[in-house]
Amino acid sequence: MSKLGFTTTTVHADQHFGVEHGGMHKPIHTSVQYGFERVEDLIGVFQGTVKGGYNYARQGTPTTAALESKITLMEQGLGSVSFATGMAAITATFLTLLKAGDHLISSQFVFGNTNSLLGTLRDLGIEVTTVDVTQADNVAAAIRPNTRMVFVETIANPGTQIPDLSTLGTLCADQGLLYVVDNTITSPLLFRPGSVGAGLVINSLTKTIAGHGSALGGAVTDTGLFDWQAYPNIFANYRKGDPRQWGLQQIRKKGLRDMGGTLSSEHAHQISVGAETLALRVAQSSATALQLAQFLEAHPAINRVYYPMLESHPQYAVARQHFNAGSWLLSFELRDAKDCLAFINRLQLPVKATGLGDTRSLIIPVAHTIFWEAGAQARAAMGIADGLIRLSVGLEDCTDLLGDFEQALAAA
Ligand SMILES: *Cc1c(COP(=O)(O)O)cnc(C)c1O
């Protein structure tokens, strides 16, 4: 199975996990309760001796389990836990694996809500240092005796900064640190964080994996590379059975069962169907994004374009080394920053909306919206200019998008 291609593996996954009545899709299981003929089996599910059993849907259903297996196959990992949103997956990872007095090193270029969450961690007594992860030396210099985890995003949104992914993997392995990589913008199609030594991979399934802007979801995948026996924060209760499962076991029990950010079976099904066309969609939207990036970079009304597969991108070499394509996310600044809002209004096709990885192109002025709450100082630290515009490229025909940008810029 693992020798087959990405899409072959994905579209046949449900059947390999066990067909019900010949159905091609894992059915949408809506039961909250799961009943048993023999009480011993109910007890077995509670005690973990009956494998693959269910008792209460907050901890998962056969439908969410099928999606988790699919994500695990895509990431070529050991296992996954799904959540109601990407933020629920990130929150559960931080709160179940870090405690007061621990130290987390995070990229300073992270999703706005993740950045806000780092503030919550500080309030809870977790030390957080944010650094420029494009230089691994900055991470090495920030390591303290109580450092437990390094957190980065593959392509940061909206600035498209890329960490020194493999050097950080080696550093974390040498120092025994848990390397957590948010793979949302690249998705397992363009990059597998396990290939650079990440222990945990986070995907917001809401974006390209679901792909149609119609379902929220998130997942944490264990790559099998981290040694949980050496991790001090695994509770005695979860230091049982196969040590490779300890981390996910704790995330599932503490992060899903106790915190309750559970993915619904309905959304798990939608995400699962969306995932079948991930490769087709990302191939097209990435190709269009590259063409648009090249067009914008050559245009006199444009000041700067941020796209990993442009030679002008500071981490172009890292992107070429690790990513199969530059993704559907690009950002740019007009030469005349004051024209930013009028320019966006002149565009006919991209929808003025937040969100990423939809079939439709979505456009948003960054400083006025998603990074408004962060304030001017934080924006400056993250390299976000007042006139920065973020574009999530959809599946529209490339020539139509190019034509639309051409007409909107002609008036600039
Ligand atoms: C959207 C996003 C998230 C959060 O995902 P939700 O499903 O919206 O909660 C986390 N990280 C990155 C990089 C994202 O783009």
CSV table of C-alpha atoms and ligand atoms in Angstrom, one decimal:
chain,number,residue,atom,x,y,z
A,1,MET,CA,0.0,0.0,0.0
A,2,SER,CA,2.7,2.5,0.9
A,3,LYS,CA,4.3,2.0,-2.5
A,4,LEU,CA,1.2,3.3,-4.3
A,5,GLY,CA,0.8,7.0,-5.2
A,6,PHE,CA,-0.8,9.6,-3.0
A,7,THR,CA,-4.2,9.7,-4.7
A,8,THR,CA,-4.4,5.9,-5.3
A,9,THR,CA,-3.8,5.3,-1.6
A,10,THR,CA,-6.3,8.0,-0.5
A,11,VAL,CA,-9.2,7.1,-2.7
A,12,HIS,CA,-9.0,3.4,-1.8
A,13,ALA,CA,-8.4,3.9,1.9
A,14,ASP,CA,-11.9,3.4,3.3
A,15,GLN,CA,-12.2,0.0,1.6
A,16,HIS,CA,-8.9,-1.1,3.1
A,17,PHE,CA,-10.1,-0.2,6.6
A,18,GLY,CA,-13.1,-2.5,6.4
A,19,VAL,CA,-16.1,-2.2,4.1
A,20,GLU,CA,-19.6,-2.1,5.6
A,21,HIS,CA,-22.2,-3.5,3.2
A,22,GLY,CA,-19.8,-2.9,0.3
A,23,GLY,CA,-20.0,0.9,0.8
A,24,MET,CA,-17.2,2.9,-0.8
A,25,HIS,CA,-17.3,5.4,2.0
A,26,LYS,CA,-17.1,4.8,5.7
A,27,PRO,CA,-20.7,5.5,6.8
A,28,ILE,CA,-21.5,8.6,8.8
A,29,HIS,CA,-22.0,7.1,12.3
A,30,THR,CA,-24.2,9.3,14.3
A,31,SER,CA,-24.6,7.3,17.6
A,32,VAL,CA,-23.3,9.0,20.7
A,33,GLN,CA,-23.6,5.8,22.7
A,34,TYR,CA,-22.2,2.4,21.8
A,35,GLY,CA,-23.9,-0.7,23.3
A,36,PHE,CA,-22.7,-4.2,23.8
A,37,GLU,CA,-24.2,-7.7,24.2
A,38,ARG,CA,-21.8,-8.6,27.0
A,39,VAL,CA,-20.9,-6.2,29.7
A,40,GLU,CA,-17.3,-7.6,29.6
A,41,ASP,CA,-16.9,-6.0,26.1
A,42,LEU,CA,-18.0,-2.6,27.5
A,43,ILE,CA,-15.5,-2.9,30.2
A,44,GLY,CA,-12.9,-4.0,27.7
A,45,VAL,CA,-13.4,-0.8,25.7
A,46,PHE,CA,-13.0,1.3,28.8
A,47,GLN,CA,-9.9,-0.6,29.9
A,48,GLY,CA,-8.4,-0.5,26.4
A,49,THR,CA,-8.2,-4.3,26.1
A,50,VAL,CA,-10.8,-4.4,23.2
A,51,LYS,CA,-9.1,-2.8,20.3
A,52,GLY,CA,-11.0,-0.5,18.0
A,53,GLY,CA,-14.0,-0.3,20.3
A,54,TYR,CA,-16.2,2.8,20.9
A,55,ASN,CA,-18.1,3.8,24.0
A,56,TYR,CA,-19.0,7.5,23.7
A,57,ALA,CA,-18.6,9.7,20.6
A,58,ARG,CA,-16.7,12.5,22.3
A,59,GLN,CA,-13.7,10.1,22.1
A,60,GLY,CA,-14.3,9.3,18.5
A,61,THR,CA,-16.6,7.3,16.1
A,62,PRO,CA,-15.9,4.8,13.4
A,63,THR,CA,-16.2,7.7,10.9
A,64,THR,CA,-13.7,9.9,12.6
A,65,ALA,CA,-11.4,6.8,13.0
A,66,ALA,CA,-11.5,6.2,9.3
A,67,LEU,CA,-10.5,9.8,8.6
A,68,GLU,CA,-7.7,9.5,11.2
A,69,SER,CA,-6.4,6.4,9.4
A,70,LYS,CA,-6.5,8.3,6.1
A,71,ILE,CA,-4.6,11.3,7.5
A,72,THR,CA,-2.1,8.8,9.0
A,73,LEU,CA,-1.6,7.2,5.5
A,74,MET,CA,-1.1,10.6,3.9
A,75,GLU,CA,1.5,11.6,6.5
A,76,GLN,CA,3.0,8.1,6.5
A,77,GLY,CA,2.7,8.3,10.3
A,78,LEU,CA,2.0,6.0,13.2
A,79,GLY,CA,-1.5,7.3,14.1
A,80,SER,CA,-3.6,10.4,14.3
A,81,VAL,CA,-6.2,12.1,16.5
A,82,SER,CA,-8.8,14.3,14.9
A,83,PHE,CA,-10.4,17.4,16.3
A,84,ALA,CA,-13.2,19.8,15.6
A,85,THR,CA,-10.8,22.5,14.2
A,86,GLY,CA,-7.1,23.0,13.6
A,87,MET,CA,-7.0,25.3,16.6
A,88,ALA,CA,-8.5,22.5,18.8
A,89,ALA,CA,-5.7,20.2,17.6
A,90,ILE,CA,-3.0,22.8,18.4
A,91,THR,CA,-4.5,23.7,21.8
A,92,ALA,CA,-4.8,20.0,22.8
A,93,THR,CA,-1.2,19.4,21.8
A,94,PHE,CA,0.2,22.3,23.8
A,95,LEU,CA,-2.1,21.7,26.9
A,96,THR,CA,-1.6,18.0,27.1
A,97,LEU,CA,2.2,17.9,26.6
A,98,LEU,CA,3.4,21.1,28.4
A,99,LYS,CA,3.0,22.1,32.0
A,100,ALA,CA,3.7,25.3,34.0
A,101,GLY,CA,7.5,25.8,34.2
A,102,ASP,CA,8.1,24.1,30.9
A,103,HIS,CA,9.6,26.1,28.0
A,104,LEU,CA,8.3,26.2,24.4
A,105,ILE,CA,10.2,27.7,21.5
A,106,SER,CA,7.9,28.8,18.8
A,107,SER,CA,8.4,30.4,15.4
A,108,GLN,CA,7.6,34.1,15.5
A,109,PHE,CA,5.8,33.6,12.2
A,110,VAL,CA,2.7,31.8,13.1
A,111,PHE,CA,-1.1,31.8,12.3
A,112,GLY,CA,-2.7,34.7,14.2
A,113,ASN,CA,-4.8,32.6,16.5
A,114,THR,CA,-1.9,30.4,17.3
A,115,ASN,CA,0.1,33.6,18.2
A,116,SER,CA,-2.8,34.6,20.5
A,117,LEU,CA,-2.8,31.1,22.1
A,118,LEU,CA,0.9,31.5,22.9
A,119,GLY,CA,-0.2,34.4,25.2
A,120,THR,CA,-2.6,32.1,26.9
A,121,LEU,CA,0.1,29.5,27.5
A,122,ARG,CA,2.3,32.3,29.1
A,123,ASP,CA,-0.7,33.1,31.4
A,124,LEU,CA,-0.8,29.5,32.5
A,125,GLY,CA,2.9,29.6,33.5
A,126,ILE,CA,4.4,28.0,30.4
A,127,GLU,CA,7.5,30.0,29.2
A,128,VAL,CA,7.3,30.8,25.5
A,129,THR,CA,10.1,32.2,23.4
A,130,THR,CA,9.4,33.2,19.8
A,131,VAL,CA,12.3,33.3,17.4
A,132,ASP,CA,13.0,33.7,13.7
A,133,VAL,CA,13.1,30.0,12.7
A,134,THR,CA,14.5,30.7,9.2
A,135,GLN,CA,17.9,30.6,11.0
A,136,ALA,CA,18.3,27.4,13.1
A,137,ASP,CA,20.9,29.2,15.2
A,138,ASN,CA,18.2,31.3,16.8
A,139,VAL,CA,16.4,28.2,18.0
A,140,ALA,CA,19.7,26.7,19.3
A,141,ALA,CA,20.4,29.9,21.2
A,142,ALA,CA,17.0,29.9,22.8
A,143,ILE,CA,17.2,26.4,24.3
A,144,ARG,CA,17.0,26.2,28.1
A,145,PRO,CA,17.2,23.3,30.5
A,146,ASN,CA,13.4,23.3,30.7
A,147,THR,CA,12.8,23.5,26.9
A,148,ARG,CA,10.4,20.7,25.8
A,149,MET,CA,9.1,21.6,22.4
A,150,VAL,CA,9.9,23.5,19.2
A,151,PHE,CA,6.8,24.6,17.1
A,152,VAL,CA,7.0,25.8,13.5
A,153,GLU,CA,4.7,26.2,10.5
A,154,THR,CA,6.0,24.9,7.1
A,155,ILE,CA,5.0,28.0,5.2
A,156,ALA,CA,4.0,30.8,7.5
A,157,ASN,CA,0.8,32.6,6.8
A,158,PRO,CA,0.8,35.3,5.5
A,159,GLY,CA,4.5,36.1,5.1
A,160,THR,CA,5.5,32.7,3.6
A,161,GLN,CA,8.6,32.4,5.8
A,162,ILE,CA,10.0,28.8,5.8
A,163,PRO,CA,11.9,27.4,8.7
A,164,ASP,CA,15.3,25.7,8.3
A,165,LEU,CA,13.3,22.5,8.5
A,166,SER,CA,15.9,19.8,8.4
A,167,THR,CA,18.5,21.6,10.5
A,168,LEU,CA,15.8,22.1,13.2
A,169,GLY,CA,15.0,18.4,12.9
A,170,THR,CA,18.6,17.5,13.6
A,171,LEU,CA,18.8,20.0,16.5
A,172,CYS,CA,15.6,18.7,18.1
A,173,ALA,CA,16.8,15.1,17.8
A,174,ASP,CA,20.2,16.0,19.3
A,175,GLN,CA,18.6,17.9,22.2
A,176,GLY,CA,15.7,15.4,22.8
A,177,LEU,CA,13.1,18.1,22.0
A,178,LEU,CA,9.7,17.4,20.6
A,179,TYR,CA,9.6,18.9,17.1
A,180,VAL,CA,6.0,19.9,16.2
A,181,VAL,CA,5.3,21.0,12.7
A,182,ASP,CA,2.0,22.7,11.5
A,183,ASN,CA,1.8,21.3,7.9
A,184,THR,CA,-1.5,23.1,7.1
A,185,ILE,CA,-0.3,25.3,4.2
A,186,THR,CA,1.8,22.6,2.5
A,187,SER,CA,-0.5,19.6,3.4
A,188,PRO,CA,1.0,16.1,3.2
A,189,LEU,CA,0.9,16.2,-0.6
A,190,LEU,CA,3.6,18.9,-0.8
A,191,PHE,CA,5.6,17.9,2.2
A,192,ARG,CA,5.8,15.3,5.0
A,193,PRO,CA,7.3,16.8,8.2
A,194,GLY,CA,8.3,13.3,9.2
A,195,SER,CA,11.0,13.5,6.4
A,196,VAL,CA,12.8,16.2,8.5
A,197,GLY,CA,12.4,14.5,11.9
A,198,ALA,CA,9.2,16.0,13.2
A,199,GLY,CA,7.7,14.0,16.0
A,200,LEU,CA,4.1,15.4,15.7
A,201,VAL,CA,2.4,16.9,12.6
A,202,ILE,CA,-0.6,19.2,12.9
A,203,ASN,CA,-3.0,19.7,10.0
A,204,SER,CA,-5.9,22.1,9.9
A,205,LEU,CA,-8.2,19.8,7.8
A,206,THR,CA,-10.5,22.9,7.2
A,207,LYS,CA,-8.1,24.1,4.5
A,208,THR,CA,-7.0,22.1,1.5
A,209,ILE,CA,-7.6,18.6,2.9
A,210,ALA,CA,-11.3,19.3,3.1
A,211,GLY,CA,-10.8,21.8,0.4
A,212,HIS,CA,-14.3,23.2,-0.3
A,213,GLY,CA,-14.8,25.7,2.6
A,214,SER,CA,-17.6,23.6,4.0
A,215,ALA,CA,-16.2,21.7,7.0
A,216,LEU,CA,-14.0,22.5,9.9
A,217,GLY,CA,-11.5,20.0,11.3
A,218,GLY,CA,-8.0,19.4,12.6
A,219,ALA,CA,-5.6,16.5,13.2
A,220,VAL,CA,-2.4,15.6,15.1
A,221,THR,CA,-0.3,12.8,13.6
A,222,ASP,CA,2.5,11.0,15.4
A,223,THR,CA,5.3,10.2,13.0
A,224,GLY,CA,6.7,7.5,15.3
A,225,LEU,CA,10.0,9.3,15.5
A,226,PHE,CA,9.9,10.8,19.0
A,227,ASP,CA,10.9,8.7,22.0
A,228,TRP,CA,8.0,9.2,24.5
A,229,GLN,CA,9.8,7.2,27.1
A,230,ALA,CA,12.2,10.1,27.5
A,231,TYR,CA,9.5,12.7,27.7
A,232,PRO,CA,8.8,13.7,31.3
A,233,ASN,CA,5.2,14.9,30.9
A,234,ILE,CA,3.6,11.6,30.1
A,235,PHE,CA,1.3,10.7,33.0
A,236,ALA,CA,1.7,7.3,34.8
A,237,ASN,CA,-1.7,6.2,33.4
A,238,TYR,CA,-0.5,6.5,29.8
A,239,ARG,CA,3.0,5.0,30.4
A,240,LYS,CA,1.4,1.6,29.6
A,241,GLY,CA,1.5,-0.6,26.5
A,242,ASP,CA,3.5,0.2,23.4
A,243,PRO,CA,5.7,3.3,24.2
A,244,ARG,CA,5.3,4.6,20.7
A,245,GLN,CA,1.6,5.1,21.4
A,246,TRP,CA,2.1,7.1,24.7
A,247,GLY,CA,2.0,10.5,23.2
A,248,LEU,CA,-1.1,10.0,21.1
A,249,GLN,CA,-2.8,8.2,23.9
A,250,GLN,CA,-2.3,11.2,26.2
A,251,ILE,CA,-3.5,13.6,23.5
A,252,ARG,CA,-6.6,11.5,22.8
A,253,LYS,CA,-7.5,11.1,26.5
A,254,LYS,CA,-6.6,14.5,27.9
A,255,GLY,CA,-6.9,16.6,24.7
A,256,LEU,CA,-10.0,15.0,23.1
A,257,ARG,CA,-11.9,13.2,25.8
A,258,ASP,CA,-11.3,15.7,28.6
A,259,MET,CA,-11.2,19.0,26.6
A,260,GLY,CA,-13.9,17.9,24.2
A,261,GLY,CA,-13.0,19.5,20.9
A,262,THR,CA,-14.4,16.5,19.0
A,263,LEU,CA,-14.9,16.4,15.2
A,264,SER,CA,-18.4,15.4,14.2
A,265,SER,CA,-18.9,12.3,12.0
A,266,GLU,CA,-20.7,14.5,9.4
A,267,HIS,CA,-17.7,16.7,9.0
A,268,ALA,CA,-15.3,13.8,9.2
A,269,HIS,CA,-17.1,12.4,6.2
A,270,GLN,CA,-17.0,15.6,4.2
A,271,ILE,CA,-13.3,16.0,4.9
A,272,SER,CA,-12.7,12.5,3.9
A,273,VAL,CA,-14.4,13.0,0.5
A,274,GLY,CA,-12.6,16.3,0.0
A,275,ALA,CA,-9.3,14.6,0.7
A,276,GLU,CA,-9.8,12.3,-2.3
A,277,THR,CA,-9.1,15.2,-4.7
A,278,LEU,CA,-6.4,16.9,-2.6
A,279,ALA,CA,-3.7,16.1,-5.1
A,280,LEU,CA,-5.6,17.4,-8.1
A,281,ARG,CA,-6.7,20.6,-6.4
A,282,VAL,CA,-3.3,21.4,-4.9
A,283,ALA,CA,-1.5,20.7,-8.2
A,284,GLN,CA,-3.8,23.1,-10.1
A,285,SER,CA,-4.0,25.9,-7.4
A,286,SER,CA,-0.2,25.7,-6.9
A,287,ALA,CA,0.5,26.0,-10.6
A,288,THR,CA,-1.9,29.0,-10.8
A,289,ALA,CA,-0.3,30.6,-7.7
A,290,LEU,CA,3.2,30.3,-9.3
A,291,GLN,CA,2.0,32.0,-12.5
A,292,LEU,CA,0.2,34.8,-10.6
A,293,ALA,CA,3.3,35.3,-8.4
A,294,GLN,CA,5.5,35.6,-11.5
A,295,PHE,CA,3.1,38.0,-13.1
A,296,LEU,CA,2.8,40.2,-10.0
A,297,GLU,CA,6.5,40.2,-9.4
A,298,ALA,CA,7.1,41.6,-13.0
A,299,HIS,CA,4.4,44.2,-12.6
A,300,PRO,CA,5.5,47.8,-12.0
A,301,ALA,CA,2.6,48.6,-9.6
A,302,ILE,CA,3.8,45.8,-7.3
A,303,ASN,CA,6.3,46.3,-4.6
A,304,ARG,CA,7.0,42.8,-3.3
A,305,VAL,CA,5.6,39.3,-3.8
A,306,TYR,CA,6.0,36.6,-1.1
A,307,TYR,CA,5.9,33.1,-2.7
A,308,PRO,CA,8.3,30.2,-1.9
A,309,MET,CA,8.9,29.2,-5.5
A,310,LEU,CA,10.1,32.6,-6.6
A,311,GLU,CA,13.9,32.8,-6.8
A,312,SER,CA,13.6,36.1,-4.9
A,313,HIS,CA,12.1,34.3,-1.9
A,314,PRO,CA,14.7,34.3,1.0
A,315,GLN,CA,14.1,30.6,1.6
A,316,TYR,CA,13.7,29.5,-2.1
A,317,ALA,CA,16.5,26.9,-1.7
A,318,VAL,CA,14.7,25.3,1.3
A,319,ALA,CA,11.4,25.3,-0.5
A,320,ARG,CA,13.0,23.7,-3.6
A,321,GLN,CA,14.7,21.1,-1.4
A,322,HIS,CA,11.6,20.1,0.6
A,323,PHE,CA,8.3,21.0,-1.1
A,324,ASN,CA,6.8,19.5,-4.3
A,325,ALA,CA,5.3,22.9,-5.1
A,326,GLY,CA,4.9,26.3,-3.5
A,327,SER,CA,1.3,25.9,-2.4
A,328,TRP,CA,-1.8,28.1,-3.1
A,329,LEU,CA,-0.8,30.8,-0.6
A,330,LEU,CA,0.8,34.0,-1.8
A,331,SER,CA,1.0,37.5,-0.4
A,332,PHE,CA,2.1,40.8,-2.0
A,333,GLU,CA,2.4,44.5,-1.4
A,334,LEU,CA,1.4,47.2,-3.9
A,335,ARG,CA,3.9,50.0,-4.5
A,336,ASP,CA,1.2,52.4,-3.4
A,337,ALA,CA,0.0,50.9,-0.1
A,338,LYS,CA,-2.8,53.5,0.1
A,339,ASP,CA,-4.4,51.9,-3.0
A,340,CYS,CA,-4.7,48.5,-1.2
A,341,LEU,CA,-8.4,48.6,-0.4
A,342,ALA,CA,-9.5,50.1,-3.7
A,343,PHE,CA,-7.4,47.6,-5.6
A,344,ILE,CA,-9.1,44.7,-3.8
A,345,ASN,CA,-12.4,46.2,-4.6
A,346,ARG,CA,-11.5,46.4,-8.3
A,347,LEU,CA,-10.9,42.6,-8.4
A,348,GLN,CA,-13.9,40.7,-9.7
A,349,LEU,CA,-13.1,37.1,-9.1
A,350,PRO,CA,-11.3,36.6,-5.7
A,351,VAL,CA,-13.9,36.7,-2.9
A,352,LYS,CA,-13.2,39.3,-0.2
A,353,ALA,CA,-13.1,36.8,2.7
A,354,THR,CA,-10.8,35.3,5.3
A,355,GLY,CA,-10.0,31.6,5.0
A,356,LEU,CA,-7.6,29.4,3.1
A,357,GLY,CA,-7.6,26.5,0.8
A,358,ASP,CA,-11.1,26.9,-0.7
A,359,THR,CA,-12.1,26.1,-4.3
A,360,ARG,CA,-12.6,29.8,-4.7
A,361,SER,CA,-9.8,32.4,-4.5
A,362,LEU,CA,-10.0,34.4,-1.3
A,363,ILE,CA,-8.4,37.8,-0.8
A,364,ILE,CA,-7.9,39.9,2.4
A,365,PRO,CA,-5.9,42.9,3.5
A,366,VAL,CA,-3.9,41.4,6.4
A,367,ALA,CA,-3.1,44.3,8.7
A,368,HIS,CA,-6.8,45.5,8.7
A,369,THR,CA,-8.2,42.1,9.5
A,370,ILE,CA,-6.6,38.9,10.6
A,371,PHE,CA,-3.6,40.7,12.3
A,372,TRP,CA,-5.6,43.8,13.5
A,373,GLU,CA,-5.9,42.5,17.1
A,374,ALA,CA,-2.2,41.7,17.2
A,375,GLY,CA,-1.3,45.4,17.0
A,376,ALA,CA,1.3,47.4,15.1
A,377,GLN,CA,4.3,46.2,17.1
A,378,ALA,CA,3.5,42.5,16.7
A,379,ARG,CA,2.8,43.0,13.0
A,380,ALA,CA,6.2,44.7,12.6
A,381,ALA,CA,7.9,41.8,14.4
A,382,MET,CA,6.2,39.4,12.0
A,383,GLY,CA,7.2,41.4,8.9
A,384,ILE,CA,3.5,42.3,8.1
A,385,ALA,CA,3.4,45.6,6.2
A,386,ASP,CA,0.3,47.8,6.4
A,387,GLY,CA,-0.5,47.2,2.8
A,388,LEU,CA,0.1,43.5,2.7
A,389,ILE,CA,-2.5,41.5,0.8
A,390,ARG,CA,-3.0,37.8,1.2
A,391,LEU,CA,-4.4,35.6,-1.6
A,392,SER,CA,-5.5,32.0,-1.2
A,393,VAL,CA,-5.6,30.8,-4.8
A,394,GLY,CA,-8.6,28.6,-5.8
A,395,LEU,CA,-9.5,26.5,-8.7
A,396,GLU,CA,-10.6,29.2,-11.2
A,397,ASP,CA,-9.0,29.0,-14.6
A,398,CYS,CA,-5.6,30.5,-14.5
A,399,THR,CA,-6.2,32.8,-17.4
A,400,ASP,CA,-9.3,34.2,-15.8
A,401,LEU,CA,-7.4,35.1,-12.6
A,402,LEU,CA,-4.5,36.6,-14.5
A,403,GLY,CA,-6.9,38.7,-16.6
A,404,ASP,CA,-8.7,39.9,-13.5
A,405,PHE,CA,-5.4,41.0,-11.8
A,406,GLU,CA,-4.3,42.6,-15.0
A,407,GLN,CA,-7.4,44.8,-15.2
A,408,ALA,CA,-7.3,45.7,-11.4
A,409,LEU,CA,-3.6,46.7,-11.6
A,410,ALA,CA,-4.0,48.6,-14.8
A,411,ALA,CA,-6.0,51.2,-12.9
A,412,ALA,CA,-3.4,51.4,-10.1
B,1,LIG,C1,-6.2,27.8,9.6
B,1,LIG,C2,-5.0,27.5,10.3
B,1,LIG,C3,-5.0,26.9,11.6
B,1,LIG,C4,-6.3,26.8,12.3
B,1,LIG,O1,-7.2,25.9,11.7
B,1,LIG,P1,-8.8,26.0,12.0
B,1,LIG,O2,-9.3,24.7,11.4
B,1,LIG,O3,-9.3,27.2,11.3
B,1,LIG,O4,-9.0,26.0,13.4
B,1,LIG,C5,-3.8,26.6,12.1
B,1,LIG,N1,-2.7,26.7,11.5
B,1,LIG,C6,-2.6,27.2,10.2
B,1,LIG,C7,-1.3,27.4,9.6
B,1,LIG,C8,-3.8,27.6,9.6
B,1,LIG,O5,-3.7,28.1,8.4
